[in-house]
PDB file of C-alpha atoms in Angstrom:
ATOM      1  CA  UNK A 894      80.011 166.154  93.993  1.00 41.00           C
ATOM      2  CA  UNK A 895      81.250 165.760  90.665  1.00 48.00           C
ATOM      3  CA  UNK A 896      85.132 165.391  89.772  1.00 53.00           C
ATOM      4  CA  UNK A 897      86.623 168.783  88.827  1.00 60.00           C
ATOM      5  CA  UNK A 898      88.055 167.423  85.319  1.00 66.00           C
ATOM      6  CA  UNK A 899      86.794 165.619  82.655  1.00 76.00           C
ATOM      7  CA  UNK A 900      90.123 165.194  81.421  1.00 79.00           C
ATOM      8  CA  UNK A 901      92.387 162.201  81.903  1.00 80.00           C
ATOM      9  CA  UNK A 902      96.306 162.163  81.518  1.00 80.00           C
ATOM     10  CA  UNK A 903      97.464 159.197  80.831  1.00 81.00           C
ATOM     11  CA  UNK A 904     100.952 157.504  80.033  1.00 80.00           C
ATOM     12  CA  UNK A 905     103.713 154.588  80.538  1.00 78.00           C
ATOM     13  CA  UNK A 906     107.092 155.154  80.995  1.00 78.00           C
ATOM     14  CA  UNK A 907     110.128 153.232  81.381  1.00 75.00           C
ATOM     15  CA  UNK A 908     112.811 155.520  83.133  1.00 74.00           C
ATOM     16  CA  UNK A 909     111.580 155.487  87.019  1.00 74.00           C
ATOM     17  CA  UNK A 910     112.513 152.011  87.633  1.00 72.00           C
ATOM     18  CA  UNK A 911     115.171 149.283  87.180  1.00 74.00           C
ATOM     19  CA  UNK A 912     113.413 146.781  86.352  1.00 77.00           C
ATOM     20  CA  UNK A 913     112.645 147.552  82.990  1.00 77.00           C
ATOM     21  CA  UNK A 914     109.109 147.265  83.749  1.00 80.00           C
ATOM     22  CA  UNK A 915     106.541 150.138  82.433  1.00 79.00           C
ATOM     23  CA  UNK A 916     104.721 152.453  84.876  1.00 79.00           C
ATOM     24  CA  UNK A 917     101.605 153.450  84.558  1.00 77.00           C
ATOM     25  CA  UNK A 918     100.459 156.951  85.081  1.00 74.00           C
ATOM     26  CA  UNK A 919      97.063 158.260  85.572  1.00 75.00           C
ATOM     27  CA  UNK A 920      96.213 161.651  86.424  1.00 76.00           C
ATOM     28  CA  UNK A 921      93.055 164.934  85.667  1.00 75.00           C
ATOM     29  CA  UNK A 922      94.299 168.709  85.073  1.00 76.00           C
ATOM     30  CA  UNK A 923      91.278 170.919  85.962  1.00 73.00           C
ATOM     31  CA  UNK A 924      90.030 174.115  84.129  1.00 72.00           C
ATOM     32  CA  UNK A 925      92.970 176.245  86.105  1.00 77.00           C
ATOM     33  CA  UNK A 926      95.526 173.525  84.288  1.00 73.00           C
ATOM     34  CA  UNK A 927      96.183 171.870  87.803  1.00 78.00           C
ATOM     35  CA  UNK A 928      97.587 168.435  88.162  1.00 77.00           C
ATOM     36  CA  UNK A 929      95.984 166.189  89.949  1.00 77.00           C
ATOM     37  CA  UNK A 930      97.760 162.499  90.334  1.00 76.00           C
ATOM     38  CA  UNK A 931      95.066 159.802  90.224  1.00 75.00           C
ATOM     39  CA  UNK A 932      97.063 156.787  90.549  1.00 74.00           C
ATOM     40  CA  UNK A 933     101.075 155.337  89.114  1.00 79.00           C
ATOM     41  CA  UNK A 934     100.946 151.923  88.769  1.00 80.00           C
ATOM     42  CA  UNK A 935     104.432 149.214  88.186  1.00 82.00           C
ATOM     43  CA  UNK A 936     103.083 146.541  86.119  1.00 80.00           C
ATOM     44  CA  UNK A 937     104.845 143.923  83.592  1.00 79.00           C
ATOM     45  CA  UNK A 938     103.252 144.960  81.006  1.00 79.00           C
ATOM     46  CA  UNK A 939     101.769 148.008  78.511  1.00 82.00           C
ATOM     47  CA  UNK A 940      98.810 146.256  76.960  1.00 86.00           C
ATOM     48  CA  UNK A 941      94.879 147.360  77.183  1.00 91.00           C
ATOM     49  CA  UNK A 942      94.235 144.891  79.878  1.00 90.00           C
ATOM     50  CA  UNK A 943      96.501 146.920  82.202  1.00 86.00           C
ATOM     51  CA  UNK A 944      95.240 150.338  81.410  1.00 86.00           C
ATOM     52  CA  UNK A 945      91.844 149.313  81.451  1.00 90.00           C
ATOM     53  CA  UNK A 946      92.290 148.076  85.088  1.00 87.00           C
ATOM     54  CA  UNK A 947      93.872 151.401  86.083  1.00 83.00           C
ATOM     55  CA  UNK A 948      90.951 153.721  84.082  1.00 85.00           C
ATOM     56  CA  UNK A 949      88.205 150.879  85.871  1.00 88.00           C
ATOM     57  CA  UNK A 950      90.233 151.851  89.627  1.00 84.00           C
ATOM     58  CA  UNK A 951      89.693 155.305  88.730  1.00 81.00           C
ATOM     59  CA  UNK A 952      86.492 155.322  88.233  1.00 82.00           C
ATOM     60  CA  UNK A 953      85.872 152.785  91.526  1.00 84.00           C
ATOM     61  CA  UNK A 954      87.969 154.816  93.582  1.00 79.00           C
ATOM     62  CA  UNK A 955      86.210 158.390  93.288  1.00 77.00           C
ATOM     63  CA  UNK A 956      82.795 156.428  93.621  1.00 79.00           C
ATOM     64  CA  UNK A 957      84.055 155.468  96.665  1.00 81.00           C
ATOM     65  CA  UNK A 958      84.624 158.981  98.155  1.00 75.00           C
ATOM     66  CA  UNK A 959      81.049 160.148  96.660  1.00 73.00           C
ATOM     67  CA  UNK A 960      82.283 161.859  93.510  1.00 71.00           C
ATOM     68  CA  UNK A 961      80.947 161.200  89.788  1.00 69.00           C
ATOM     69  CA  UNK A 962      83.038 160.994  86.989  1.00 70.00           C
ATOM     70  CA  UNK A 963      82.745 162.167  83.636  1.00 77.00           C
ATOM     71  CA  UNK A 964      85.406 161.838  81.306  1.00 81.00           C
ATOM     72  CA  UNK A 965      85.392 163.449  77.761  1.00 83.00           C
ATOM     73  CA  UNK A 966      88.706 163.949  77.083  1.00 87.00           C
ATOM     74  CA  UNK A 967      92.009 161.816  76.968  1.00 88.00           C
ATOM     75  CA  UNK A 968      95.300 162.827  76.531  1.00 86.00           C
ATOM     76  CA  UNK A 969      98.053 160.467  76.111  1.00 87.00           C
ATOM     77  CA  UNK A 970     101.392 159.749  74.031  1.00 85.00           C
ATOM     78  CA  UNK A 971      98.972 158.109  70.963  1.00 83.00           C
ATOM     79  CA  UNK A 972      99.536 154.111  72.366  1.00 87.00           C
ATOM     80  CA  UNK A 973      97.243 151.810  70.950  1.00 91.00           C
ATOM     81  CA  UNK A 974      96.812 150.050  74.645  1.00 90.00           C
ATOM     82  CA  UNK A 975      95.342 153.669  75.987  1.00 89.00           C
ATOM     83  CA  UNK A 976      93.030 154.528  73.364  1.00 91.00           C
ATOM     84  CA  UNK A 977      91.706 151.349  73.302  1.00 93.00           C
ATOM     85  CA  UNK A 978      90.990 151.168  76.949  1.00 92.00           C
ATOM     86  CA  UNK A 979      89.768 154.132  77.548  1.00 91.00           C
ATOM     87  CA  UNK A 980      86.862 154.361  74.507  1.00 93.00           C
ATOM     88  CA  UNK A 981      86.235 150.587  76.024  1.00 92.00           C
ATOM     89  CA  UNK A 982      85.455 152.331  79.990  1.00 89.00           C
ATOM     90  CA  UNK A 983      84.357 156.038  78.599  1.00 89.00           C
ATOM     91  CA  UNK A 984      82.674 155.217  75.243  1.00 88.00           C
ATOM     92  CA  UNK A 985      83.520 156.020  71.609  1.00 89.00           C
ATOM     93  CA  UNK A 986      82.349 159.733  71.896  1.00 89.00           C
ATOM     94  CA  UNK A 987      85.300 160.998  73.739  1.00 88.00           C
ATOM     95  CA  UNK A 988      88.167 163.478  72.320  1.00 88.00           C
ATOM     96  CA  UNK A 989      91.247 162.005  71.822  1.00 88.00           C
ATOM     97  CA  UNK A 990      94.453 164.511  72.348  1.00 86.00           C
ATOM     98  CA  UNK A 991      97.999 163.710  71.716  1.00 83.00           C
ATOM     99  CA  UNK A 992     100.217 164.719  74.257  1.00 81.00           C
ATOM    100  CA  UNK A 993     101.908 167.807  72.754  1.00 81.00           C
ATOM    101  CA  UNK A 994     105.501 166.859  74.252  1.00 83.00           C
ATOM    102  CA  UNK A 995     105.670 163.780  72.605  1.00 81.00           C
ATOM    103  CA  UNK A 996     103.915 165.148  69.587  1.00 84.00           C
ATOM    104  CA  UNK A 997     106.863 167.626  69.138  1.00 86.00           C
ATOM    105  CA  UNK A 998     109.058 164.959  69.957  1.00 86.00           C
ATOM    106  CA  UNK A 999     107.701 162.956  66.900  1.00 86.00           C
ATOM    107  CA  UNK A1000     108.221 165.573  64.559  1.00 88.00           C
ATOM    108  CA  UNK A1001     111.444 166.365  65.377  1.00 90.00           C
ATOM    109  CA  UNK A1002     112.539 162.800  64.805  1.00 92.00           C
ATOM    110  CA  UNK A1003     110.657 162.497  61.415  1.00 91.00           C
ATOM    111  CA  UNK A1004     110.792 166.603  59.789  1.00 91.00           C
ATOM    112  CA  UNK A1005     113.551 165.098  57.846  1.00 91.00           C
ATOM    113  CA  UNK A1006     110.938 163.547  55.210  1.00 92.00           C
ATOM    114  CA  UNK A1007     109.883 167.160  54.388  1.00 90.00           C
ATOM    115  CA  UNK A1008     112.356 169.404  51.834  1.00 92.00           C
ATOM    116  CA  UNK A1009     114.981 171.114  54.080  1.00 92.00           C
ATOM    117  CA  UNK A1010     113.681 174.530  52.965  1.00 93.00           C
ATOM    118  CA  UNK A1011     110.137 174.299  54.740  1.00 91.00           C
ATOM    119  CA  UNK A1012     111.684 173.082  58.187  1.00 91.00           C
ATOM    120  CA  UNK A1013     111.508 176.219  60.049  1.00 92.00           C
ATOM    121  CA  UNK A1014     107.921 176.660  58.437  1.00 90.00           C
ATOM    122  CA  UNK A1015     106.452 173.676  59.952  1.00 88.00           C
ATOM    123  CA  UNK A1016     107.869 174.234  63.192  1.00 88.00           C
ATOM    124  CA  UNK A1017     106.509 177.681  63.746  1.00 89.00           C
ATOM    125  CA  UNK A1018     102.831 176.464  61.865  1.00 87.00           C
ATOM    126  CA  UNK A1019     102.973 173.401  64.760  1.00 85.00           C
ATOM    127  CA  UNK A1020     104.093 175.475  67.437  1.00 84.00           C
ATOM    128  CA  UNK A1021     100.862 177.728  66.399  1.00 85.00           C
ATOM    129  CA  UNK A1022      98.378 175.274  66.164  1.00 84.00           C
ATOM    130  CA  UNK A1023      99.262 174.216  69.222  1.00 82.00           C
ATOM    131  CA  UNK A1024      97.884 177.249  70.684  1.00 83.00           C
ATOM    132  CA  UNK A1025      94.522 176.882  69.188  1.00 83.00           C
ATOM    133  CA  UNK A1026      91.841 178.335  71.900  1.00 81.00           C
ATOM    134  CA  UNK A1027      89.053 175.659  71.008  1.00 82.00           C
ATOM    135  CA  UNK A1028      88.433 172.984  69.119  1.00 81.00           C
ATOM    136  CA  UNK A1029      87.114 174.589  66.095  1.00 88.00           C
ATOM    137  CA  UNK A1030      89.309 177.359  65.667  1.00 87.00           C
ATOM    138  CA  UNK A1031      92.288 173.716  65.664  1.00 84.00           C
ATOM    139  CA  UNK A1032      89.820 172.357  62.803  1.00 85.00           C
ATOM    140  CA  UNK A1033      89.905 175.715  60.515  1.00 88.00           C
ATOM    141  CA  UNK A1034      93.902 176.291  61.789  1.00 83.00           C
ATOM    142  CA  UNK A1035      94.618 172.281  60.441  1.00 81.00           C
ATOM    143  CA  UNK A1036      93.038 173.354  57.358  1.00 86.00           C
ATOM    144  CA  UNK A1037      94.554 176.102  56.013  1.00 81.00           C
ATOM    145  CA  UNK A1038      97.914 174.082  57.471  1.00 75.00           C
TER     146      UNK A1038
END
């Protein structure tokens, strides 16, 4: 029985623990936008090495109940460590999406470099684009944007 997502969540944050340390979080949304948790794992680092083990235990671990997996998809707050991990387990061919919170969060932080005057306009184009139903109706929106 195959997995019911092909796309994989994945991030690191720093605010559960005290430690300081990052954890890992690994998780599918299905077709109905459901979240399904995979795995969270504490870890003293957020390098490939780590997030390749966790992508590898996810694909060991729903062998092990009899389901395939087949990932296309990956989206994740644009670290270096995830990307690079996950093309190494799921190949080259896979689309890479940028988690829109932390997307937004990125542009707030950095509209400043635009004139003042075209603030509101990039906000609302973003916000739109966002929305984009399929992949090539994103391509023809970041275009004309």
């Amino acid at each position: 029985m195959p997995i019911k997502s092909s796309r994989i969540h994945a991030d690191a944050t720093y605010k559960l623990i005290l430690e300081g340390m990052p954890v890992l979080i690994r998780d599918t949304t299905d077709l109905d936008r459901h979240f399904h948790p995979h795995g969270i794992n504490i870890c003293t680092n957020e390098a490939k090495p780590d997030f390749a083990i966790i992508f590898q235990a996810l694909i060991e671990s729903t062998e092990r109940i009899s389901e395939r997996i087949k990932v296309d998809t990956l989206i994740f707050d644009g670290s270096d460590a995830i990307r690079n991990a996950f093309k190494e387990l799921f190949g080259e061919n896979v689309l890479l999406i940028m988690c829109w919170v932390h997307m937004r969060r990125n542009l707030v932080k950095n509209i400043h470099i635009a004139n003042e005057e075209f603030h509101k306009d990039i906000m609302e184009d973003i916000n739109t684009l966002q929305l984009a139903c399929s992949k090539d109706v994103f391509e023809k929106a970041k275009d004309l944007f």
